[in-house]
Amino acid sequence: GGDGRRTTIVAPPTIHMYSSVINAWSHSRRSDAAKRAERILNRLEDLYTSSSSSNIKPNAVLYTSIINCWGRSRDAAAVEHAEAIFARMKNSTDPDMQPNEFTYAALLNAWSNSGRGVEAAERTDELVQELETDDQRVPNVYTYTNAIKAWARSGHAECGCRAEEILNRMLTASEHDERVRPNVYTFTSVIDAWISQKKGNRRSEGALNADRILRKMTELTSEGYDNAKPDKLVYSKVIKALEACGSDRKALSRAEELRKQVHKNSM
């Protein structure tokens, strides 16, 4: 106007603005990040309920981001918070709010990071089975890998067997669906599970099975399956496990063979 004053136009909030803020919190390392992100979501829900503006309508992507936040949180009750958000999505009558395969992957990750042992592994099995029998949604590499990770961390007497069962289902399914093709992280988690398996008196059982998975990775890589190429971390884990087998000559001989292989590859 003529008096020199400026008029400030405040743009109404949009779903993209809320998404950006929640996404920033989901990548924050602050201990209260998940609580803050969920508080923003609750504010958005209240605002949408009072205005019904389609510009600020919450959706599955936002809710999944909150579950991701809880999956990264060290809060002792993080997985309960993640499950509560998941339940809100499932109970919603709005089709835009229904959990998708990425939501399941986020919840599976929360369980695999929860430190709840066998309880976590069994819950991830339930979630994967839900997806496998669903007409609308299908599992992807992340859902399966997070379930395997939960078994690897479960302390279950047969965690290696259970993890490998999931890997085998992935390999079969990946013949007609590339989205479930196991990658190096998937195989590494199966190796972790076998190394963790304490069943029976043979200390070498887990290590030799971990080595068998490494051989499988090498075999698949030679067939052109680049996703399965073992990295230095995989070799290091398997060598360490084989060397911990004490007087088992077969295991110690294989550890030495792998050491030479790693040395040759690095030259």
GROMACS .gro file of C-alpha atoms in nm:
model
  267
    1GLY     CA    1   0.000   0.000   0.000
    2GLY     CA    2   0.092   0.369  -0.009
    3ASP     CA    3   0.200   0.381   0.357
    4GLY     CA    4   0.499   0.155   0.279
    5ARG     CA    5   0.383  -0.136   0.492
    6ARG     CA    6   0.421  -0.488   0.353
    7THR     CA    7   0.142  -0.741   0.362
    8THR     CA    8   0.255  -1.089   0.464
    9ILE     CA    9   0.051  -1.367   0.310
   10VAL     CA   10   0.071  -1.686   0.517
   11ALA     CA   11   0.022  -1.995   0.302
   12PRO     CA   12  -0.211  -2.256   0.456
   13PRO     CA   13  -0.031  -2.574   0.564
   14THR     CA   14  -0.026  -2.863   0.318
   15ILE     CA   15   0.028  -3.236   0.357
   16HIS     CA   16   0.370  -3.193   0.187
   17MET     CA   17   0.481  -2.951   0.460
   18TYR     CA   18   0.381  -3.198   0.732
   19SER     CA   19   0.548  -3.483   0.540
   20SER     CA   20   0.874  -3.289   0.516
   21VAL     CA   21   0.881  -3.215   0.890
   22ILE     CA   22   0.793  -3.574   0.988
   23ASN     CA   23   1.049  -3.708   0.740
   24ALA     CA   24   1.316  -3.483   0.894
   25TRP     CA   25   1.232  -3.620   1.240
   26SER     CA   26   1.245  -3.977   1.107
   27HIS     CA   27   1.611  -3.917   1.013
   28SER     CA   28   1.698  -3.732   1.333
   29ARG     CA   29   1.920  -3.898   1.593
   30ARG     CA   30   1.750  -3.722   1.883
   31SER     CA   31   1.613  -3.958   2.147
   32ASP     CA   32   1.271  -3.788   2.139
   33ALA     CA   33   1.244  -3.783   1.756
   34ALA     CA   34   0.966  -4.045   1.735
   35LYS     CA   35   0.757  -3.877   2.008
   36ARG     CA   36   0.789  -3.540   1.837
   37ALA     CA   37   0.700  -3.685   1.496
   38GLU     CA   38   0.392  -3.857   1.640
   39ARG     CA   39   0.287  -3.532   1.811
   40ILE     CA   40   0.297  -3.357   1.471
   41LEU     CA   41   0.085  -3.636   1.322
   42ASN     CA   42  -0.172  -3.600   1.603
   43ARG     CA   43  -0.189  -3.223   1.543
   44LEU     CA   44  -0.243  -3.286   1.173
   45GLU     CA   45  -0.524  -3.534   1.248
   46ASP     CA   46  -0.698  -3.281   1.475
   47LEU     CA   47  -0.663  -3.010   1.211
   48TYR     CA   48  -0.801  -3.239   0.939
   49THR     CA   49  -1.095  -3.348   1.161
   50SER     CA   50  -1.192  -2.985   1.226
   51SER     CA   51  -1.144  -2.860   0.866
   52SER     CA   52  -1.182  -3.167   0.637
   53SER     CA   53  -0.947  -2.989   0.395
   54SER     CA   54  -0.812  -3.233   0.135
   55ASN     CA   55  -0.482  -3.035   0.143
   56ILE     CA   56  -0.400  -3.178   0.486
   57LYS     CA   57  -0.553  -3.524   0.463
   58PRO     CA   58  -0.325  -3.775   0.642
   59ASN     CA   59  -0.219  -4.077   0.436
   60ALA     CA   60  -0.038  -4.410   0.463
   61VAL     CA   61   0.300  -4.256   0.371
   62LEU     CA   62   0.287  -4.025   0.676
   63TYR     CA   63   0.186  -4.302   0.913
   64THR     CA   64   0.460  -4.528   0.773
   65SER     CA   65   0.715  -4.251   0.842
   66ILE     CA   66   0.605  -4.248   1.207
   67ILE     CA   67   0.645  -4.628   1.230
   68ASN     CA   68   0.993  -4.583   1.077
   69CYS     CA   69   1.068  -4.328   1.350
   70TRP     CA   70   0.968  -4.574   1.622
   71GLY     CA   71   1.171  -4.846   1.450
   72ARG     CA   72   1.483  -4.633   1.495
   73SER     CA   73   1.398  -4.528   1.851
   74ARG     CA   74   1.572  -4.675   2.155
   75ASP     CA   75   1.262  -4.622   2.367
   76ALA     CA   76   1.179  -4.947   2.553
   77ALA     CA   77   0.815  -4.921   2.438
   78ALA     CA   78   0.900  -4.822   2.078
   79VAL     CA   79   0.750  -5.135   1.923
   80GLU     CA   80   0.419  -5.086   2.112
   81HIS     CA   81   0.400  -4.732   1.970
   82ALA     CA   82   0.473  -4.867   1.620
   83GLU     CA   83   0.202  -5.135   1.661
   84ALA     CA   84  -0.047  -4.871   1.782
   85ILE     CA   85   0.009  -4.661   1.468
   86PHE     CA   86  -0.023  -4.976   1.254
   87ALA     CA   87  -0.353  -5.061   1.428
   88ARG     CA   88  -0.485  -4.708   1.361
   89MET     CA   89  -0.412  -4.761   0.992
   90LYS     CA   90  -0.572  -5.106   0.974
   91ASN     CA   91  -0.882  -4.991   1.162
   92SER     CA   92  -0.935  -4.692   0.935
   93THR     CA   93  -1.224  -4.702   0.687
   94ASP     CA   94  -1.026  -4.473   0.453
   95PRO     CA   95  -0.855  -4.672   0.175
   96ASP     CA   96  -0.571  -4.411   0.163
   97MET     CA   97  -0.486  -4.503   0.521
   98GLN     CA   98  -0.444  -4.878   0.475
   99PRO     CA   99  -0.093  -5.013   0.543
  100ASN     CA  100   0.111  -5.102   0.233
  101GLU     CA  101   0.415  -5.330   0.197
  102PHE     CA  102   0.644  -5.043   0.306
  103THR     CA  103   0.438  -5.002   0.624
  104TYR     CA  104   0.483  -5.373   0.695
  105ALA     CA  105   0.859  -5.342   0.630
  106ALA     CA  106   0.876  -5.050   0.876
  107LEU     CA  107   0.688  -5.245   1.145
  108LEU     CA  108   0.903  -5.554   1.084
  109ASN     CA  109   1.211  -5.335   1.126
  110ALA     CA  110   1.073  -5.201   1.457
  111TRP     CA  111   1.029  -5.559   1.580
  112SER     CA  112   1.375  -5.669   1.460
  113ASN     CA  113   1.529  -5.375   1.651
  114SER     CA  114   1.315  -5.427   1.963
  115GLY     CA  115   1.540  -5.669   2.151
  116ARG     CA  116   1.233  -5.885   2.225
  117GLY     CA  117   1.396  -6.211   2.115
  118VAL     CA  118   1.163  -6.494   2.017
  119GLU     CA  119   0.850  -6.278   2.068
  120ALA     CA  120   0.982  -6.038   1.800
  121ALA     CA  121   1.071  -6.319   1.558
  122GLU     CA  122   0.730  -6.484   1.593
  123ARG     CA  123   0.550  -6.153   1.537
  124THR     CA  124   0.753  -6.093   1.219
  125ASP     CA  125   0.646  -6.439   1.097
  126GLU     CA  126   0.280  -6.340   1.148
  127LEU     CA  127   0.328  -6.015   0.957
  128VAL     CA  128   0.503  -6.185   0.664
  129GLN     CA  129   0.229  -6.451   0.647
  130GLU     CA  130  -0.034  -6.173   0.642
  131LEU     CA  131   0.137  -6.026   0.338
  132GLU     CA  132   0.188  -6.360   0.165
  133THR     CA  133  -0.185  -6.436   0.184
  134ASP     CA  134  -0.299  -6.082   0.089
  135ASP     CA  135  -0.447  -6.013  -0.256
  136GLN     CA  136  -0.373  -5.639  -0.245
  137ARG     CA  137  -0.022  -5.627  -0.099
  138VAL     CA  138   0.285  -5.839  -0.158
  139PRO     CA  139   0.602  -5.882   0.048
  140ASN     CA  140   0.919  -5.716  -0.082
  141VAL     CA  141   1.289  -5.770  -0.010
  142TYR     CA  142   1.272  -5.536   0.294
  143THR     CA  143   0.982  -5.718   0.463
  144TYR     CA  144   1.156  -6.054   0.428
  145THR     CA  145   1.501  -5.924   0.525
  146ASN     CA  146   1.366  -5.758   0.841
  147ALA     CA  147   1.195  -6.085   0.939
  148ILE     CA  148   1.524  -6.274   0.889
  149LYS     CA  149   1.704  -6.010   1.098
  150ALA     CA  150   1.451  -6.067   1.379
  151TRP     CA  151   1.524  -6.443   1.376
  152ALA     CA  152   1.900  -6.376   1.372
  153ARG     CA  153   1.860  -6.168   1.689
  154SER     CA  154   1.605  -6.396   1.856
  155GLY     CA  155   1.832  -6.633   2.049
  156HIS     CA  156   1.599  -6.916   1.939
  157ALA     CA  157   1.753  -7.265   1.935
  158GLU     CA  158   1.671  -7.302   1.564
  159CYS     CA  159   1.713  -6.941   1.451
  160GLY     CA  160   1.943  -7.040   1.162
  161CYS     CA  161   1.691  -7.293   1.025
  162ARG     CA  162   1.405  -7.044   1.056
  163ALA     CA  163   1.600  -6.766   0.884
  164GLU     CA  164   1.701  -6.996   0.599
  165GLU     CA  165   1.341  -7.112   0.551
  166ILE     CA  166   1.248  -6.748   0.479
  167LEU     CA  167   1.547  -6.709   0.243
  168ASN     CA  168   1.435  -7.018   0.048
  169ARG     CA  169   1.082  -6.878   0.015
  170MET     CA  170   1.234  -6.557  -0.122
  171LEU     CA  171   1.451  -6.740  -0.374
  172THR     CA  172   1.149  -6.936  -0.499
  173ALA     CA  173   0.926  -6.627  -0.519
  174SER     CA  174   1.200  -6.419  -0.687
  175GLU     CA  175   1.187  -6.649  -0.991
  176HIS     CA  176   0.870  -6.465  -1.093
  177ASP     CA  177   0.892  -6.144  -0.884
  178GLU     CA  178   1.213  -5.940  -0.871
  179ARG     CA  179   1.085  -5.732  -0.577
  180VAL     CA  180   1.162  -6.020  -0.341
  181ARG     CA  181   1.510  -6.095  -0.473
  182PRO     CA  182   1.738  -6.138  -0.170
  183ASN     CA  183   2.033  -5.898  -0.155
  184VAL     CA  184   2.365  -5.906   0.030
  185TYR     CA  185   2.194  -5.778   0.350
  186THR     CA  186   1.943  -6.064   0.334
  187PHE     CA  187   2.216  -6.326   0.300
  188THR     CA  188   2.426  -6.158   0.571
  189SER     CA  189   2.131  -6.177   0.812
  190VAL     CA  190   2.090  -6.550   0.739
  191ILE     CA  191   2.463  -6.596   0.808
  192ASP     CA  192   2.421  -6.405   1.137
  193ALA     CA  193   2.131  -6.635   1.228
  194TRP     CA  194   2.333  -6.952   1.162
  195ILE     CA  195   2.629  -6.819   1.362
  196SER     CA  196   2.389  -6.741   1.651
  197GLN     CA  197   2.229  -7.087   1.649
  198LYS     CA  198   2.340  -7.276   1.959
  199LYS     CA  199   2.151  -7.600   1.901
  200GLY     CA  200   2.327  -7.927   1.983
  201ASN     CA  201   2.678  -7.991   2.110
  202ARG     CA  202   2.854  -7.932   1.780
  203ARG     CA  203   2.990  -7.580   1.803
  204SER     CA  204   3.084  -7.598   1.436
  205GLU     CA  205   2.729  -7.663   1.307
  206GLY     CA  206   2.632  -7.296   1.287
  207ALA     CA  207   2.965  -7.190   1.136
  208LEU     CA  208   2.957  -7.462   0.867
  209ASN     CA  209   2.600  -7.368   0.775
  210ALA     CA  210   2.703  -7.001   0.758
  211ASP     CA  211   2.980  -7.107   0.521
  212ARG     CA  212   2.726  -7.301   0.313
  213ILE     CA  213   2.526  -6.975   0.271
  214LEU     CA  214   2.847  -6.796   0.168
  215ARG     CA  215   2.908  -7.067  -0.095
  216LYS     CA  216   2.550  -7.015  -0.217
  217MET     CA  217   2.620  -6.640  -0.252
  218THR     CA  218   2.938  -6.711  -0.453
  219GLU     CA  219   2.752  -6.959  -0.675
  220LEU     CA  220   2.468  -6.713  -0.744
  221THR     CA  221   2.718  -6.435  -0.818
  222SER     CA  222   2.891  -6.656  -1.076
  223GLU     CA  223   2.549  -6.702  -1.241
  224GLY     CA  224   2.520  -6.324  -1.283
  225TYR     CA  225   2.321  -6.250  -0.967
  226ASP     CA  226   2.512  -5.935  -0.859
  227ASN     CA  227   2.286  -5.866  -0.558
  228ALA     CA  228   2.429  -6.172  -0.384
  229LYS     CA  229   2.798  -6.082  -0.417
  230PRO     CA  230   2.959  -6.137  -0.075
  231ASP     CA  231   3.147  -5.837   0.065
  232LYS     CA  232   3.441  -5.825   0.310
  233LEU     CA  233   3.204  -5.819   0.609
  234VAL     CA  234   3.046  -6.151   0.505
  235TYR     CA  235   3.387  -6.319   0.465
  236SER     CA  236   3.504  -6.177   0.796
  237LYS     CA  237   3.195  -6.308   0.983
  238VAL     CA  238   3.225  -6.658   0.836
  239ILE     CA  239   3.603  -6.681   0.890
  240LYS     CA  240   3.567  -6.569   1.252
  241ALA     CA  241   3.289  -6.825   1.314
  242LEU     CA  242   3.492  -7.108   1.158
  243GLU     CA  243   3.802  -7.015   1.358
  244ALA     CA  244   3.598  -7.023   1.678
  245CYS     CA  245   3.524  -7.394   1.623
  246GLY     CA  246   3.822  -7.504   1.827
  247SER     CA  247   3.962  -7.838   1.716
  248ASP     CA  248   3.723  -7.897   1.422
  249ARG     CA  249   3.978  -7.953   1.144
  250LYS     CA  250   3.729  -7.917   0.861
  251ALA     CA  251   3.619  -7.575   0.990
  252LEU     CA  252   3.976  -7.451   1.050
  253SER     CA  253   4.089  -7.567   0.707
  254ARG     CA  254   3.798  -7.386   0.541
  255ALA     CA  255   3.875  -7.067   0.741
  256GLU     CA  256   4.233  -7.075   0.609
  257GLU     CA  257   4.106  -7.131   0.252
  258LEU     CA  258   3.874  -6.828   0.285
  259ARG     CA  259   4.155  -6.611   0.426
  260LYS     CA  260   4.365  -6.688   0.117
  261GLN     CA  261   4.067  -6.611  -0.107
  262VAL     CA  262   4.010  -6.272   0.058
  263HIS     CA  263   4.381  -6.190   0.029
  264LYS     CA  264   4.380  -6.288  -0.341
  265ASN     CA  265   4.065  -6.078  -0.408
  266SER     CA  266   4.218  -5.771  -0.244
  267MET     CA  267   4.534  -5.778  -0.454
   0.00000   0.00000   0.00000
